XYZ file of C-alpha atoms in Angstrom:
196
model
C 1.024 28.494 -27.933
C -2.510 28.236 -26.530
C -3.208 25.118 -28.622
C -0.115 23.275 -27.273
C -1.131 24.184 -23.726
C -4.603 22.703 -24.184
C -3.121 19.532 -25.720
C -0.832 19.176 -22.700
C -3.804 19.801 -20.399
C -5.813 17.040 -22.103
C -2.881 14.626 -21.915
C -2.302 15.300 -18.203
C -6.005 14.734 -17.511
C -5.893 11.280 -19.145
C -6.331 8.586 -16.473
C -3.302 6.555 -17.611
C -1.030 9.598 -17.354
C -2.479 10.429 -13.939
C -1.939 6.850 -12.743
C 1.655 6.825 -13.957
C 2.503 10.211 -12.425
C 0.778 9.481 -9.096
C 2.586 6.191 -8.611
C 5.836 7.684 -9.928
C 5.580 10.313 -7.178
C 4.923 7.636 -4.526
C 7.758 5.528 -5.945
C 10.335 8.304 -5.595
C 9.697 8.577 -1.850
C 8.999 4.922 -1.066
C 11.865 4.128 1.261
C 11.517 1.188 3.615
C 9.132 -1.040 1.711
C 5.395 -1.541 1.564
C 4.219 -0.434 4.991
C 6.322 2.720 4.936
C 4.574 3.777 1.728
C 1.066 3.637 3.232
C 1.124 7.291 4.380
C 2.259 8.280 0.865
C -0.563 6.258 -0.692
C -3.059 7.831 1.709
C -1.965 11.331 0.809
C -1.820 10.772 -2.958
C -4.709 8.365 -3.598
C -7.185 9.185 -0.809
C -6.653 12.846 0.053
C -5.434 14.281 -3.253
C -6.920 12.122 -6.049
C -9.867 10.717 -4.068
C -9.637 7.485 -6.061
C -10.161 5.274 -2.983
C -11.076 5.618 0.708
C -9.301 4.257 3.795
C -11.410 1.100 3.867
C -10.506 0.326 0.251
C -6.820 0.956 0.981
C -7.003 -1.519 3.866
C -8.648 -4.089 1.577
C -5.997 -3.527 -1.108
C -3.209 -3.966 1.443
C -4.857 -7.135 2.793
C -5.247 -8.516 -0.717
C -1.662 -7.522 -1.585
C -0.425 -9.545 1.390
C -2.013 -12.697 -0.034
C -0.620 -12.362 -3.560
C 2.968 -12.788 -4.768
C 5.010 -9.612 -5.070
C 5.484 -6.480 -3.032
C 2.642 -4.484 -1.523
C 3.634 -1.463 -3.616
C 3.419 -3.194 -6.984
C 0.299 -5.171 -6.061
C -1.453 -2.006 -4.850
C -0.399 -0.061 -7.952
C -1.560 -2.849 -10.249
C -4.906 -3.204 -8.458
C -5.693 0.514 -8.390
C -4.452 0.903 -11.970
C -6.695 -1.944 -13.155
C -9.649 -0.476 -11.274
C -9.220 3.044 -12.654
C -7.735 2.383 -16.095
C -8.307 -1.301 -16.941
C -5.331 -3.492 -17.960
C -3.287 -0.617 -19.387
C -3.902 1.332 -16.175
C -2.475 -1.579 -14.168
C 0.620 -1.656 -16.366
C 1.309 2.101 -16.257
C 0.673 2.334 -12.496
C 3.061 -0.589 -11.920
C 5.691 1.027 -14.141
C 5.229 4.277 -12.239
C 6.025 2.576 -8.933
C 8.972 0.568 -10.358
C 10.827 3.222 -12.385
C 11.973 5.399 -9.437
C 13.445 2.452 -7.525
C 15.253 1.247 -10.611
C 16.678 4.706 -11.290
C 17.660 5.435 -7.681
C 19.337 2.051 -7.144
C 21.229 2.315 -10.441
C 22.441 5.844 -9.665
C 23.351 4.995 -6.055
C 25.304 1.933 -7.124
C 27.103 3.881 -9.837
C 27.950 6.831 -7.572
C 28.449 5.191 -4.164
C 28.758 1.456 -4.852
C 32.157 1.199 -3.176
C 31.282 3.542 -0.302
C 28.359 1.799 1.435
C 30.620 0.834 4.337
C 31.681 4.464 4.746
C 30.930 5.833 8.235
C 29.045 8.877 6.896
C 26.837 6.716 4.646
C 26.097 4.354 7.554
C 25.111 7.286 9.796
C 22.780 8.576 7.068
C 21.164 5.122 6.852
C 20.709 5.132 10.637
C 18.693 8.342 10.388
C 16.675 7.018 7.456
C 15.863 3.778 9.329
C 14.637 5.738 12.368
C 12.285 7.793 10.180
C 11.028 4.643 8.468
C 10.115 3.076 11.811
C 7.933 6.111 12.568
C 6.276 5.907 9.126
C 5.531 2.211 9.648
C 4.126 2.878 13.147
C 1.839 5.557 11.714
C 0.669 3.096 9.059
C -0.039 0.444 11.678
C -2.041 2.959 13.720
C -4.067 4.044 10.650
C -4.727 0.459 9.572
C -5.685 -0.542 13.105
C -8.219 2.299 13.418
C -9.836 1.640 10.048
C -9.700 -2.161 10.235
C -11.115 -2.822 13.673
C -14.891 -3.074 13.390
C -16.662 -4.634 16.331
C -15.426 -6.798 19.173
C -14.841 -9.845 16.944
C -12.123 -7.853 15.122
C -10.221 -7.477 18.387
C -10.485 -11.236 19.025
C -9.073 -11.948 15.540
C -6.352 -9.350 16.102
C -5.235 -10.872 19.408
C -5.327 -14.445 18.058
C -3.347 -13.443 14.967
C -0.811 -11.573 17.098
C -0.405 -14.586 19.377
C -0.036 -16.924 16.382
C 2.658 -14.740 14.817
C 4.592 -14.447 18.073
C 4.423 -18.242 18.413
C 6.037 -18.601 14.985
C 3.062 -19.268 12.695
C 3.644 -18.464 9.031
C 2.018 -15.124 8.044
C 0.219 -16.675 5.058
C -1.304 -19.322 7.346
C -2.472 -16.583 9.733
C -4.042 -14.565 6.890
C -5.794 -17.575 5.339
C -7.029 -18.780 8.745
C -8.303 -15.293 9.552
C -10.140 -15.104 6.221
C -11.767 -18.520 6.641
C -12.661 -17.833 10.276
C -14.120 -14.434 9.398
C -16.242 -15.974 6.652
C -17.488 -18.809 8.901
C -18.378 -16.431 11.744
C -20.047 -13.969 9.341
C -22.006 -16.829 7.752
C -23.076 -18.164 11.169
C -24.007 -14.757 12.567
C -25.695 -13.789 9.273
C -27.975 -16.876 9.386
C -28.498 -16.486 13.120
C -29.756 -12.893 12.828
C -31.981 -13.759 9.857
C -33.617 -16.564 11.837
C -34.113 -14.283 14.834
C -35.838 -11.616 12.732
C -38.297 -14.102 11.101
């Protein structure tokens, strides 16, 4: 009995098992898409596992925005690759995908013909309201950790204006990245010259 317990303990301590279970847990409660899952990622990956910090999460989310696929899968794959190499990326991605696949299959099987039902629609209204709050909390957290210096606020306002004027989000992200690099390069050389 003791030997089987220690074997289970060693298995659960294995990084690939931890990655799968952590992202499985996030996946089961990931309603509302990528931004709604940010508080779940914070709690599981930053507070509980301490695999990343808030700055790294912001970088992962930024990177996930520029690559094909959902934020959830891109974040899982990135963190999995970082912590457990290629196999870690695969098991973390599976962990985030499996719950959605199971829940959608079960919901369709059980309630497929009842989605227009008044009770189901009222339940979805409550769920949507909670998701808006989760997304707002994520925006607040990202804003606090992502705004460093006055130039960040200038980029923020310009990006916001561009999006409200109808610019494509990818164009805004790429332009922000190029502009940030150019300004960093200019200010970096400028301060080096001043100190010489």
